[in-house]
Each structure stands twice: as structure tokens, then as C-alpha cells.
């Protein structure tokens, strides 16, 4: 720190046009070169897990977990519902599993297109931003048609799904899928062949394979660095057990893995294509049958109050692996324990490695390339790593509760990482 | 006091004052109008409707009624003076450039070398305003603006020198004066190699224009997503309104300069309308069309079709690529003159 | 470049914007709405919603038996039980439109309509409390 004359600190956040959600990055810069990065989270902590454990019964928690994040709004209920089903010991019917897969893949398409637009906006390319979001409108209309709302889809129920996808709705779905197949080439031209995008994203925010493994990067961030891990491939859940999903790495398109922002664009665009193919396969192989293991909700509620057990649900969110841990106790209407670990929490650790040695101009795009979802992240507890910064977390007693819970769970969930 | 053409200045001082005020208002009004047209076209190219064309006027009116906040740590005299200096020097530039097909108001008192110097002053005021606000974002933005300014000066100077070089063998009049350039357009003076050289120089000037006017891909000093507004981050109210007016007027000035250097033709002579009011109106409208077309190619289309450069890439483009290209243009013109 | 041809084409195509409520934002929304009511101006309608859209609640008082299952299941506690009449009251300003109450009601007294233009300055305004 003896060069205090030439180095100074630029704060990015909590409110900054580059960030879609509040987080604080303190960049120590030397001119335009970034020398050090400090990541401070905690600005969106809303006490969701506390609500789930003290006020809501498990069915109400589905809607709470849906609102953890507005973009990844299927993966949280998906993991939660799987955890509760494992704790209760009920299995959803096959048709429900397929419908769950279809909705989850639709969310993946919408989330990746949203990210693509935001990434283009970060590098100042508003035209592509408007173009990609216009493409995204098609999947949003389809989601509204199937589930009744564009965001907060409310499709999950413990033991199945709430709405069926009837045969009459298939043609509408196929129309949207054909639309996406027809624009995929245009997406490729606009993103991957454009010179200015390549100038801004090639060799920017590089995360090497060893670093990705060491820092436990998940989702497209890890896959773009050459780590072929995907929950749908390694531990298939729901309907994915019948499908054959392979993790997508950038060498499928370019033949080499660099681990920069450009590779992450490739991985996400290819995943959109993969999702379209998965939905098509599900539509063709959809088995008939009921959609709920227990159609009478009042009976389900009573069964939940009497159930006892613990369960873990893992799902592949658009950003990586999301894990929910749930513990039920007999005679208690609320959950006994609920812990959410969102993928961005893990991916945030790779930010300092990615940003060091780069320019300030690279910060927004490199940061956006891990697709950060702070609303998901601030579910997690950060106290044990940054004990000196506990004053930035909101709410003293919430903080205390969180600390106690971390210590309780340290042997279980945290120990796995 | 005598101007370069030898005429005395004294009888015309009141005319100059009145003329400056009129030209100032006209320049600002047309700057705002062209900014409105720019936003509308960009919106339609992006598939949206966009704001109505008079929106920039409303923006300025709104800014003037808002509170002007001066940060505690800022250098308040410089913070408040910078926007005013920026606007005033931009309007002064208008007095030396031929507008609407007529001669410049202060024609004979300043040539393109003076314009080259004057073009720096608004950018310097911008930079000074950035350094005077006590924000790290503004400091980074001001540094970037200085780097860009220094990078494109060379190409700009080369273009002006090259054009003067063509005119020197043809006439005894002062070669750097824009009225002389208007009388002897470069395309008429050159053979085929020279025309190619002139096209290369036009290309270089069109690439310098977005940098001068701070638009994508060279709007790095005010990058919204990277440094939260850059130089303008602490400005509000009346100061921001003055900077906004200076920005739109500078765009009008720069495009008029491009038109004055490369397309100084008048339509009335071509279609045979004699001198007088009808000719003036036709010339003025034709001037607006020329400005619009140049703005479309160099600012509007480029703004919509490209992403923003990093500062290292932008200064590479200007300092290395554009300088070399301008040199090539100059050499081609020199070769043509020898033949 | 691919983008240039796309944007030049879009210059001549219709914009993707749905012009609801008017092409340009009105200077004063209240005056605009009053003019629409008087018939002087026309409101561009919004895009129609699909069937089974989850909008504002509708409540059939006659069918309701007062079992309180909906009160128990609502995630946001937007449904209030009125003990003297054994009926409920729904606060739309708290409702999160999940339709769980619709599913759990044993007599199908609750349903969701397709109304979504629900803003008001007062969260306890009469339009926002469903009682019948």
C-alpha cells in the first residue's frame, strides 16, 4: 500500500448502472488497471428462510421460494418441492415430472436470453439488447399462455404440478419452438460473429480451468472454463432421468476452451438450443396420467403437518446448481429447518480472480458474465467468511439467527462443499 | 483592426454582436432538433417508437427547473464555470463555420487552423468539469476524455492540412480559410488518385466525428454502464442543462465542419435560382439535408450498429489506425498534385 | 456486418412497441384518463391476455361455507375471515396472484378473473377489497 498516490478505490455499487441488483465491489485501481477486488454482499437480505421456518406452512413456502428471484423463478420451487417430497416420502406422477422439465427448460431459455440482452447493454450495444429482448417476448407469451403469468409461474405443488399441459396447447408450444429454431442463426450472427462484441469479450474476464475447479464455479460459468459438470447430467432429477442431457462446453463450437466472456456467451446460446430440443423431446414422449400425487390440498396440508424427515433437492438453475435443504417435524405446521444455497453465491468467489489485471471498462461485462443474481445470493449466509464486515448485513436479530443456523448446519450442507 | 482579407472591422461591430446572438440561438435550436431526429431514427432502427422529435427541448426545460447541486468537496468555481465555458466556446465556433450555404459570420477573421484550436476548448472545459467534481467516476471519465482528445487531434489536423495543400496551387487566396475551401471544393481539383485520397481523408474525418461528439463507439468518457455517467455524474440542474446544450451544439458544429470541408456545394447555383431570398432558402434547406445525411452515416448509423470501445482500443484506433490512414490520404493527394 | 442489415430493415418495419395507452406518454395521466372517459381521446387497448390468466380474484359469497381453508393457505395473508358472517374478505393489494386459494376451496367459491389494470392511490380502496 505504499503507492497510495497512484492507486485509488472505485466503489461499484450497491447502486450502479452496471449492476442489476445491489452488491458492492470495491475496486482498487492504478489508472485503468485493476489491482484488487473486494466483494461485499448482503444488501438484499430479506429473511426468507426465517419466514419459511416461523410463519408459513410448506405449501405457502412454495410461493415464497418462487419469489427468491424473479428470473430464476422455477428452479427454486423445483428444488424446494423435491426436498419436501423426499422428506415426506411421496413421489410425483410421471406426467408431472415431464411437465416440470418443460417449464424448467422454458425458464432456462428466457433467463439466458435476458442475460444476453443485459450483457449487450453492459458493453454499450443497446441495439442488440432490444433485439434479443424482442426475441424473448415469444417465450414470455408462451409462458403466460401455459401458466397464467409471465413471471411467478406458480406451477409447482408438493407431489406434482398445478396445471396440466393439454394436447390442445401443444401446437402453440410447437409454434414458439419453431420460431426459436428459425432465429437461432440470427442470434449467432448478432452475437458470435459481431466484431465489436468479439473485441470486448475475447480474453476478458478469463477463468482458467484450474481456477474454476478450485473456486467451485458452477453452471455456465464453470462449463465455459471447461468443467463439464451439470446436475441434469450427473444426478438427473425429475424427468431428466429419461432424457439424455450432456453438459455443454465451448469446445463444441470453437474447439478450444479459453474461459473468457466470449466462451460464456457460446455456452449460454448453445444451452438455449439444447433447451428447445429437450422441450420437443418431452412433448413427444409425454406419458398420460394424473398430475398430482395428492389432488386434495387440504389432505396434503394435514399430511405435511404429520410428516417427519429431511430432504435435499438439487436442481440446475440457469445459473448453476441450486440446493434446498428441508427438515420436517411431526406436529409442526411450519418447516423445522430450511436452507437455500444459490449458485451465484459460489460463482461470486471467482470474481476477484476474473477481474484482477483487467481494466475498469471490463468490470461490468466480466461481472455480468457470471450472470449474478444477488436476490438468490442474499439467501446465503456470509458471516463466517467475512466476520469483520457483519455490520453491513441488515437486521441484528436476523443476523444472530443466521449465525446460529450456520453452526447447526455446518456438519451437513456446508461440509459437502 | 483589419481582417485577413484587408477589410476594416470597425463599422461592423454591432452587426457582429447581433449576428452572434442570432447564430447562437439558431445553432442551439438546430442542434436540439437534430438530436431529436437522431433519437427518433435510432429508436426506429431498434424496433421502438422513441420520443417525439421535440423531446430535447423538453429535456432542457426540465433540467433548468431542477435544483443545481454542487458537491461539498468539489471545486465550486470551476464546477460552475466549466459548463458555461463549454457552451460559450461551442457557440463561438459557430461564428467561424459557413452555415446554411452562406459565408461564416466572422469569415476572414479565422480560418480552419483557428477552428482546430477552438475545437479543443469545449472538450477541455468538459475535462475540467470532470476533475472539479470530487468523484472517482468523474476522474476516470475525465482521464479517458483527455486520452481520446489527444488521440484524434493528429488525424483532424492532417485532414485540414491536406485540403489546404490542394488549394494552394490553384489560388492566391488564403488556403486555410473556409470560404476559399467553399469556392474550390476538393473534388473539382483532383485527378483520380487525388479523389481516392480525398475519400480516404473523408473516411478518417467521419471516424473522428463520433469521438469529437462523444457518441458510441467512442463515448467512453460518459459511459453509462461502466462509470455511472463519467464526467457528468455530479452535474444536475442548470449546469447539466448547459452541458447538454453544449453537447448538441457541438454535434451540429462538427457536422457542419465536415460539410464545409468536403461538401460545400450550393444547390441554388446548380438549379439556376438567382441570388436573393429564394436562393438563400434553397441553400439553407440543402445545407440541412447535407448535415442530416452526414449525421446519419457518421453518428446515427454507427451509434446503433456498434458496441462501445475500451479506452485502449479507442486510442489505438485513433492514434495508430486513423493517423496512418490520414497519412495515406495526404500522400495520395501529394502524388496527384505532382502529376 | 449482420447487425447493420437488421437495423436498416427495422427502420422501415413497424415498431415492436404496443402503444398502450397512447403513442407518447401523456403530460398528465389523470387528465388523459378524464379525456378518455369523456370520449375526446382514444385509449389504445393493451394486448389481450390468454385464457386462464391469473388476475384479480372473484368471490362468490353465496357458495362460501366459512371453512377458512383459504385463510390458512394464503402465502401473503391477504384473506381475512369475518367471524360474524362466516365469510371472507380479500385484500387485492396484498394478493400475490398465486391462485392457491382457488384450488383449495372445497366449494369453488373463488376464481381468478382477467383484470390486471389494478393500480390505485389507496391500498384500501373499494376496488381493491373483494367482498362479493
Coordinates of N, CA, C and O in Angstrom, one line a residue, chain A residues 116-202:
Chain A
X116 N -28.4 -12.4 -22.2 CA -27.7 -12.0 -23.4 C -28.0 -10.5 -23.6 O -27.1 -9.7 -24.0
X117 N -29.2 -10.1 -23.4 CA -29.5 -8.7 -23.6 C -28.8 -7.8 -22.6 O -28.3 -6.7 -23.0
X118 N -28.8 -8.2 -21.4 CA -28.1 -7.4 -20.3 C -26.6 -7.3 -20.6 O -26.0 -6.2 -20.5
X119 N -26.0 -8.4 -21.1 CA -24.6 -8.3 -21.4 C -24.3 -7.4 -22.5 O -23.4 -6.6 -22.5
X120 N -25.2 -7.4 -23.5 CA -25.0 -6.4 -24.6 C -25.2 -5.0 -24.1 O -24.4 -4.1 -24.5
X121 N -26.1 -4.8 -23.2 CA -26.3 -3.4 -22.7 C -25.0 -3.0 -21.9 O -24.6 -1.8 -22.0
X122 N -24.4 -3.9 -21.2 CA -23.2 -3.5 -20.4 C -22.1 -3.0 -21.3 O -21.3 -2.2 -20.9
X123 N -22.0 -3.6 -22.5 CA -20.9 -3.1 -23.4 C -21.3 -2.0 -24.3 O -20.7 -1.6 -25.2
X124 N -22.5 -1.4 -24.0 CA -22.9 -0.3 -24.7 C -23.6 -0.6 -26.0 O -23.7 0.3 -26.9
X125 N -24.1 -1.8 -26.2 CA -24.6 -2.2 -27.5 C -26.1 -2.3 -27.4 O -26.7 -3.4 -27.4
X126 N -26.8 -1.2 -27.2 CA -28.2 -1.2 -26.9 C -29.1 -1.9 -28.0 O -30.1 -2.4 -27.7
X127 N -28.6 -1.8 -29.2 CA -29.4 -2.4 -30.3 C -29.6 -3.9 -30.1 O -30.7 -4.4 -30.3
X128 N -28.5 -4.6 -29.8 CA -28.6 -6.0 -29.6 C -29.5 -6.3 -28.4 O -30.2 -7.3 -28.3
X129 N -29.4 -5.4 -27.4 CA -30.2 -5.6 -26.2 C -31.7 -5.6 -26.5 O -32.5 -6.5 -26.2
X130 N -32.1 -4.6 -27.3 CA -33.5 -4.5 -27.7 C -33.9 -5.7 -28.6 O -35.0 -6.3 -28.5
X131 N -33.0 -6.1 -29.5 CA -33.3 -7.2 -30.4 C -33.5 -8.5 -29.7 O -34.5 -9.2 -29.9
X132 N -32.6 -8.8 -28.7 CA -32.7 -10.1 -28.0 C -33.9 -10.1 -27.1 O -34.6 -11.1 -27.0
X133 N -34.2 -9.0 -26.5 CA -35.4 -9.0 -25.6 C -36.7 -9.1 -26.4 O -37.7 -9.5 -26.0
X134 N -36.6 -8.6 -27.7 CA -37.8 -8.8 -28.5 C -37.9 -10.3 -28.8 O -39.1 -10.8 -28.8
X135 N -36.8 -11.0 -29.0 CA -36.9 -12.5 -29.2 C -37.5 -13.1 -28.0 O -38.2 -14.1 -28.0
X136 N -37.1 -12.6 -26.8 CA -37.5 -13.2 -25.6 C -39.0 -13.1 -25.3 O -39.6 -13.9 -24.6
X137 N -39.6 -12.1 -26.0 CA -41.1 -11.9 -25.8 C -41.9 -13.1 -26.2 O -42.9 -13.4 -25.6
X138 N -41.4 -13.9 -27.2 CA -42.1 -15.0 -27.6 C -42.2 -16.1 -26.5 O -43.3 -16.6 -26.3
X139 N -41.1 -16.3 -25.8 CA -41.2 -17.3 -24.8 C -42.0 -16.8 -23.6 O -42.7 -17.6 -22.9
X140 N -41.9 -15.5 -23.3 CA -42.7 -15.0 -22.2 C -44.2 -15.1 -22.6 O -45.0 -15.4 -21.7
X141 N -44.6 -14.8 -23.8 CA -46.0 -15.0 -24.2 C -46.4 -16.5 -24.0 O -47.5 -16.8 -23.6
X142 N -45.5 -17.4 -24.4 CA -45.8 -18.8 -24.2 C -46.0 -19.2 -22.8 O -46.9 -19.9 -22.4
X143 N -45.1 -18.6 -21.9 CA -45.2 -18.9 -20.5 C -46.5 -18.4 -19.9 O -47.2 -19.0 -19.1
X144 N -46.9 -17.2 -20.4 CA -48.2 -16.6 -19.9 C -49.4 -17.5 -20.4 O -50.3 -17.7 -19.6
X145 N -49.3 -18.0 -21.6 CA -50.3 -18.9 -22.1 C -50.4 -20.1 -21.3 O -51.5 -20.6 -21.0
X146 N -49.3 -20.7 -20.9 CA -49.3 -22.0 -20.2 C -49.6 -21.9 -18.7 O -50.3 -22.7 -18.1
X147 N -49.0 -20.8 -18.1 CA -49.1 -20.8 -16.6 C -49.9 -19.7 -16.1 O -50.2 -19.7 -14.9
X148 N -50.4 -18.7 -16.9 CA -51.2 -17.7 -16.4 C -50.5 -16.4 -16.0 O -51.1 -15.4 -15.7
X149 N -49.1 -16.4 -16.0 CA -48.4 -15.2 -15.7 C -47.0 -15.3 -16.3 O -46.5 -16.4 -16.6
X150 N -46.4 -14.1 -16.6 CA -45.1 -14.2 -17.3 C -44.0 -14.5 -16.3 O -43.1 -15.3 -16.6
X151 N -44.1 -13.9 -15.1 CA -43.1 -14.2 -14.1 C -43.9 -14.9 -13.0 O -45.1 -15.0 -13.2
X152 N -43.4 -15.4 -12.0 CA -44.1 -16.1 -10.9 C -45.1 -17.1 -11.4 O -46.3 -16.9 -11.4
X153 N -44.5 -18.1 -12.0 CA -45.4 -19.0 -12.8 C -46.3 -19.9 -11.9 O -47.2 -20.5 -12.4
X154 N -46.0 -20.1 -10.6 CA -46.9 -20.8 -9.7 C -47.4 -22.2 -10.3 O -48.5 -22.5 -10.4
X155 N -46.4 -23.0 -10.8 CA -46.8 -24.2 -11.4 C -46.5 -25.4 -10.5 O -47.0 -26.5 -10.7
X156 N -45.8 -25.2 -9.4 CA -45.3 -26.3 -8.6 C -46.3 -26.6 -7.4 O -46.8 -25.6 -6.8
X157 N -46.4 -27.8 -7.1 CA -47.2 -28.2 -5.9 C -46.5 -29.4 -5.4 O -45.8 -30.2 -6.1
X158 N -46.6 -29.6 -4.1 CA -45.8 -30.7 -3.5 C -46.5 -32.0 -4.0 O -47.7 -32.2 -3.7
X159 N -45.8 -32.8 -4.7 CA -46.4 -34.0 -5.2 C -46.8 -33.9 -6.7 O -47.4 -34.8 -7.2
X160 N -46.4 -32.8 -7.3 CA -46.8 -32.8 -8.8 C -46.8 -31.3 -9.2 O -46.0 -30.5 -8.7
X161 N -47.6 -31.1 -10.2 CA -47.7 -29.7 -10.8 C -49.2 -29.3 -10.7 O -50.1 -30.1 -10.5
X162 N -49.4 -28.0 -10.8 CA -50.8 -27.5 -10.6 C -51.6 -27.5 -11.8 O -52.8 -27.6 -11.8
X163 N -50.9 -27.2 -13.0 CA -51.7 -27.1 -14.2 C -51.2 -28.2 -15.2 O -50.0 -28.4 -15.3
X164 N -52.1 -28.7 -16.0 CA -51.7 -29.6 -17.0 C -51.4 -28.9 -18.3 O -51.9 -27.8 -18.5
X165 N -50.6 -29.5 -19.1 CA -50.4 -29.0 -20.5 C -51.2 -29.9 -21.4 O -50.8 -31.0 -21.6
X166 N -52.3 -29.4 -21.8 CA -53.2 -30.3 -22.6 C -52.8 -30.4 -24.0 O -52.0 -29.6 -24.5
X167 N -53.3 -31.4 -24.7 CA -53.0 -31.6 -26.1 C -53.3 -30.4 -26.9 O -52.5 -30.2 -27.9
X168 N -54.4 -29.7 -26.6 CA -54.7 -28.5 -27.5 C -53.7 -27.5 -27.4 O -53.6 -26.6 -28.3
X169 N -52.9 -27.5 -26.3 CA -51.9 -26.4 -26.2 C -50.6 -26.8 -26.9 O -49.7 -25.9 -27.0
X170 N -50.4 -28.0 -27.3 CA -49.2 -28.4 -28.0 C -48.9 -27.6 -29.2 O -47.7 -27.2 -29.4
X171 N -49.8 -27.4 -30.1 CA -49.5 -26.6 -31.3 C -48.9 -25.2 -31.0 O -48.0 -24.8 -31.7
X172 N -49.4 -24.6 -30.0 CA -48.9 -23.3 -29.6 C -47.5 -23.4 -29.2 O -46.6 -22.6 -29.5
X173 N -47.2 -24.4 -28.4 CA -45.8 -24.6 -28.0 C -44.9 -24.9 -29.2 O -43.8 -24.3 -29.3
X174 N -45.4 -25.7 -30.1 CA -44.5 -26.1 -31.2 C -44.3 -24.8 -32.1 O -43.2 -24.7 -32.6
X175 N -45.3 -23.9 -32.1 CA -45.1 -22.7 -32.9 C -43.9 -21.9 -32.3 O -43.0 -21.4 -33.1
X176 N -43.9 -21.8 -31.0 CA -42.8 -21.0 -30.4 C -41.5 -21.7 -30.6 O -40.5 -21.0 -30.8
X177 N -41.5 -23.0 -30.5 CA -40.2 -23.7 -30.7 C -39.7 -23.5 -32.1 O -38.5 -23.3 -32.3
X178 N -40.6 -23.6 -33.1 CA -40.1 -23.3 -34.4 C -39.6 -21.9 -34.6 O -38.6 -21.7 -35.3
X179 N -40.3 -21.0 -34.0 CA -39.8 -19.6 -34.1 C -38.4 -19.5 -33.6 O -37.5 -18.9 -34.1
X180 N -38.1 -20.2 -32.4 CA -36.7 -20.1 -31.9 C -35.7 -20.8 -32.7 O -34.6 -20.4 -32.9
X181 N -36.2 -21.9 -33.4 CA -35.2 -22.6 -34.2 C -34.9 -21.7 -35.4 O -33.8 -21.7 -35.9
X182 N -35.9 -20.9 -35.9 CA -35.6 -20.1 -37.0 C -34.7 -18.9 -36.7 O -34.0 -18.4 -37.6
X183 N -34.8 -18.4 -35.5 CA -34.0 -17.2 -35.2 C -32.6 -17.5 -34.6 O -31.8 -16.7 -34.3
X184 N -32.4 -18.8 -34.4 CA -31.1 -19.2 -33.8 C -29.9 -18.7 -34.6 O -28.9 -18.2 -34.0
X185 N -30.0 -18.8 -35.9 CA -28.9 -18.4 -36.7 C -28.7 -16.9 -36.6 O -27.6 -16.4 -36.6
X186 N -29.8 -16.1 -36.5 CA -29.7 -14.7 -36.4 C -29.0 -14.4 -35.1 O -28.2 -13.5 -35.0
X187 N -29.4 -15.1 -34.0 CA -28.7 -14.9 -32.7 C -27.2 -15.1 -32.8 O -26.4 -14.3 -32.3
X188 N -26.9 -16.2 -33.5 CA -25.5 -16.5 -33.6 C -24.7 -15.3 -34.4 O -23.7 -14.9 -34.0
X189 N -25.3 -14.9 -35.5 CA -24.7 -13.8 -36.3 C -24.5 -12.6 -35.4 O -23.5 -11.9 -35.4
X190 N -25.6 -12.2 -34.7 CA -25.6 -11.0 -34.0 C -24.6 -11.0 -32.8 O -23.9 -10.1 -32.5
X191 N -24.4 -12.2 -32.2 CA -23.6 -12.2 -31.0 C -22.2 -12.7 -31.4 O -21.2 -12.2 -31.0
X192 N -22.1 -13.9 -32.0 CA -20.8 -14.5 -32.1 C -20.0 -14.0 -33.3 O -18.8 -14.2 -33.3
X193 N -20.6 -13.5 -34.3 CA -19.9 -13.0 -35.5 C -19.6 -11.5 -35.5 O -19.0 -11.0 -36.4
X194 N -20.1 -10.8 -34.5 CA -20.0 -9.4 -34.5 C -18.6 -9.0 -34.0 O -18.1 -9.5 -33.0
X195 N -18.0 -8.1 -34.7 CA -16.6 -7.7 -34.4 C -16.5 -7.0 -33.1 O -15.6 -7.2 -32.4
X196 N -17.4 -6.0 -32.9 CA -17.2 -5.2 -31.7 C -17.5 -6.0 -30.4 O -16.8 -5.9 -29.4
X197 N -18.4 -7.0 -30.5 CA -18.6 -7.8 -29.3 C -17.4 -8.7 -29.1 O -17.0 -8.9 -28.0
X198 N -16.9 -9.2 -30.2 CA -15.7 -10.0 -30.0 C -14.5 -9.2 -29.4 O -13.8 -9.7 -28.6
X199 N -14.4 -7.9 -29.9 CA -13.3 -7.1 -29.3 C -13.5 -6.9 -27.8 O -12.5 -6.8 -27.1
X200 N -14.8 -6.8 -27.4 CA -15.0 -6.5 -25.9 C -15.0 -7.7 -25.1 O -14.8 -7.7 -23.9
X201 N -15.2 -8.9 -25.7 CA -15.4 -10.1 -24.8 C -14.3 -11.2 -24.9 O -14.2 -12.0 -24.1
X202 N -13.5 -11.2 -26.0 CA -12.5 -12.2 -26.1 C -11.4 -11.8 -25.2 O -10.9 -10.7 -25.1

